[in-house]
Amino acid sequence: LASMIIAMAAVKRSGIKLKGDILFTAVVGEEGESDGTEYFVVKGGQADGAIVGEPSDYGYSIGHRGLETLEIKVEGTTMHGGQALKGINAIKMAARLINRIEEELFPKIIERDNEYMGPALMNYGKIFGGDQVCTVAGECTIQLDRRYIPGETVESVIGEYQAIIDKLHE
């Protein structure tokens, strides 16, 4: 943040005349739900361009991947562990879903590449389920971080996961 502010001050001190204004936004929640950026946009904030301080190995990029945080809830049937065969284990079902994503979708995702942004990416960031060890898990949640590139949309990203879920559901 300090280096960005110093860069803005340096531009002003240099006397360089820009074609527009420089706007600095240090927003909160960037590693979570991007609350600050969303607030900025909803309140009418806009710009002709942006410099985003992201890890880049000290390189520059003229683009930035889109980000969708996806949460998939898998529902099973809770049952006491002593009658486990009567339950439907949501953790086992979530594992099947992850295996299917790894086999069918992940190879396609990482083949997609953009010369300015790099490859499309996906990461399983968090998975949790069940209530206690002696009970068949009635619910399991998978949280994914999905970085997408031009040519992909929020709808197409969600649709790819939904197609796999639909096949498994059948």
Coordinates of C-alpha atoms in Angstrom, one line a residue:
L1 CA 0.0 0.0 0.0
A2 CA 2.8 2.4 0.9
S3 CA 4.6 1.8 -2.4
M4 CA 1.4 2.5 -4.3
I5 CA 0.8 5.8 -2.5
I6 CA 4.4 6.8 -3.0
A7 CA 4.1 6.0 -6.7
M8 CA 1.0 8.3 -6.9
A9 CA 2.9 11.1 -5.1
A10 CA 5.8 10.6 -7.5
V11 CA 3.5 11.0 -10.6
K12 CA 2.1 14.2 -9.1
R13 CA 5.6 15.6 -8.2
S14 CA 6.9 14.8 -11.7
G15 CA 4.5 17.2 -13.3
I16 CA 3.3 14.7 -15.8
K17 CA -0.1 15.6 -17.1
L18 CA -2.4 12.5 -17.2
K19 CA -5.5 12.2 -19.3
G20 CA -7.6 11.6 -16.2
D21 CA -7.6 11.3 -12.4
I22 CA -5.7 8.8 -10.3
L23 CA -8.0 7.1 -7.7
F24 CA -6.5 5.1 -4.9
T25 CA -8.7 2.4 -3.3
A26 CA -7.4 0.3 -0.5
V27 CA -10.3 -2.0 0.0
V28 CA -11.1 -4.5 2.8
G29 CA -12.0 -8.2 2.4
E30 CA -9.9 -8.8 -0.6
E31 CA -8.9 -12.3 0.5
G32 CA -12.5 -13.2 1.4
E33 CA -15.7 -12.0 -0.3
S34 CA -14.1 -8.8 -1.8
D35 CA -16.5 -6.6 0.3
G36 CA -14.6 -3.4 -0.3
T37 CA -14.4 -3.7 -4.0
E38 CA -18.0 -4.7 -4.2
Y39 CA -19.0 -1.7 -2.1
F40 CA -16.9 0.6 -4.4
V41 CA -18.6 -0.7 -7.6
V42 CA -22.1 -0.7 -6.1
K43 CA -21.7 2.9 -5.0
G44 CA -20.9 3.9 -8.5
G45 CA -17.1 3.8 -8.4
Q46 CA -15.6 3.4 -11.8
A47 CA -12.3 3.9 -13.7
D48 CA -10.9 3.6 -17.1
G49 CA -8.2 1.3 -15.9
A50 CA -6.7 -0.2 -12.8
I51 CA -3.4 -1.3 -11.2
V52 CA -4.0 -4.2 -8.9
G53 CA -1.3 -5.1 -6.4
E54 CA -1.2 -8.9 -6.8
P55 CA 1.7 -11.3 -6.5
S56 CA 3.5 -11.3 -9.8
D57 CA 7.2 -12.2 -9.2
Y58 CA 7.9 -8.5 -9.7
G59 CA 6.5 -8.6 -13.3
Y60 CA 3.7 -6.6 -14.9
S61 CA 0.6 -7.8 -16.5
I62 CA -2.0 -6.0 -18.5
G63 CA -4.8 -8.2 -17.4
H64 CA -6.2 -10.0 -14.3
R65 CA -8.1 -13.2 -14.1
G66 CA -11.6 -13.2 -12.8
L67 CA -12.4 -14.9 -9.5
E68 CA -15.4 -16.9 -8.4
T69 CA -15.5 -18.5 -5.0
L70 CA -17.8 -21.5 -5.3
E71 CA -19.4 -23.4 -2.5
I72 CA -20.9 -26.8 -3.2
K73 CA -23.0 -28.4 -0.5
V74 CA -23.4 -32.2 -0.7
E75 CA -26.2 -33.6 1.3
G76 CA -26.4 -37.2 2.6
T77 CA -28.4 -38.9 5.4
T78 CA -27.1 -38.8 8.9
M79 CA -27.1 -42.1 10.8
H80 CA -25.5 -43.4 13.9
G81 CA -22.2 -45.1 13.1
G82 CA -23.6 -48.4 14.5
Q83 CA -26.0 -48.3 11.6
A84 CA -23.7 -46.7 9.0
L85 CA -25.1 -48.8 6.1
K86 CA -28.5 -47.1 6.5
G87 CA -27.0 -43.7 6.1
I88 CA -25.7 -41.8 3.0
N89 CA -22.2 -40.4 3.7
A90 CA -22.0 -36.9 2.3
I91 CA -18.2 -36.9 2.7
K92 CA -17.9 -40.0 0.5
M93 CA -20.2 -38.4 -2.0
A94 CA -18.1 -35.2 -2.0
A95 CA -15.0 -37.3 -2.6
R96 CA -16.7 -38.8 -5.7
L97 CA -17.4 -35.3 -6.9
I98 CA -13.8 -34.1 -6.3
N99 CA -12.6 -37.2 -8.2
R100 CA -14.9 -36.5 -11.1
I101 CA -13.8 -32.9 -11.2
E102 CA -10.2 -33.9 -11.2
E103 CA -10.7 -36.5 -14.0
E104 CA -13.1 -34.5 -16.3
L105 CA -12.8 -30.8 -15.6
F106 CA -9.5 -29.9 -14.1
P107 CA -7.4 -31.0 -17.2
K108 CA -9.6 -28.8 -19.4
I109 CA -9.3 -25.8 -17.0
I110 CA -5.5 -25.7 -16.9
E111 CA -5.3 -26.1 -20.7
R112 CA -7.0 -22.7 -21.0
D113 CA -4.4 -20.0 -21.2
N114 CA -4.1 -16.3 -21.8
E115 CA -0.8 -14.7 -22.8
Y116 CA -1.3 -11.8 -20.4
M117 CA -2.9 -13.5 -17.4
G118 CA -1.6 -17.1 -17.5
P119 CA -3.7 -20.2 -17.2
A120 CA -7.2 -20.6 -15.8
L121 CA -6.9 -22.1 -12.3
M122 CA -8.9 -24.0 -9.7
N123 CA -8.1 -24.7 -6.1
Y124 CA -9.9 -26.6 -3.4
G125 CA -9.5 -24.2 -0.6
K126 CA -11.6 -25.8 2.1
I127 CA -13.7 -28.9 2.8
F128 CA -15.7 -29.7 5.9
G129 CA -18.4 -32.1 6.8
G130 CA -20.0 -34.3 9.4
D131 CA -20.8 -33.6 13.1
Q132 CA -18.8 -36.2 14.9
V133 CA -16.7 -39.3 14.1
C134 CA -19.3 -41.8 15.3
T135 CA -22.0 -40.5 12.9
V136 CA -22.5 -40.8 9.2
A137 CA -21.9 -37.3 7.8
G138 CA -25.2 -35.8 6.6
E139 CA -23.6 -32.8 5.0
C140 CA -20.2 -31.9 3.4
T141 CA -19.2 -28.5 1.9
I142 CA -16.5 -28.0 -0.7
Q143 CA -15.2 -24.4 -1.2
L144 CA -13.4 -23.7 -4.5
D145 CA -11.3 -20.8 -5.7
R146 CA -11.8 -20.6 -9.5
R147 CA -9.7 -18.1 -11.5
Y148 CA -11.0 -17.6 -15.0
I149 CA -9.8 -15.9 -18.1
P150 CA -11.3 -14.2 -21.2
G151 CA -13.5 -16.6 -23.1
E152 CA -14.9 -17.9 -19.8
T153 CA -17.8 -16.3 -17.9
V154 CA -19.2 -16.7 -14.5
E155 CA -22.1 -18.6 -16.1
S156 CA -19.8 -21.0 -18.0
V157 CA -17.6 -21.6 -15.0
I158 CA -20.6 -22.5 -12.8
G159 CA -22.2 -24.5 -15.6
E160 CA -19.2 -26.8 -15.9
Y161 CA -19.4 -27.8 -12.2
Q162 CA -23.2 -28.1 -12.5
A163 CA -22.9 -30.5 -15.4
I164 CA -20.7 -32.8 -13.4
I165 CA -23.1 -32.6 -10.4
D166 CA -26.1 -33.3 -12.6
K167 CA -24.4 -36.5 -14.0
L168 CA -23.5 -37.7 -10.6
H169 CA -27.0 -37.0 -9.3
E170 CA -28.4 -39.2 -12.1

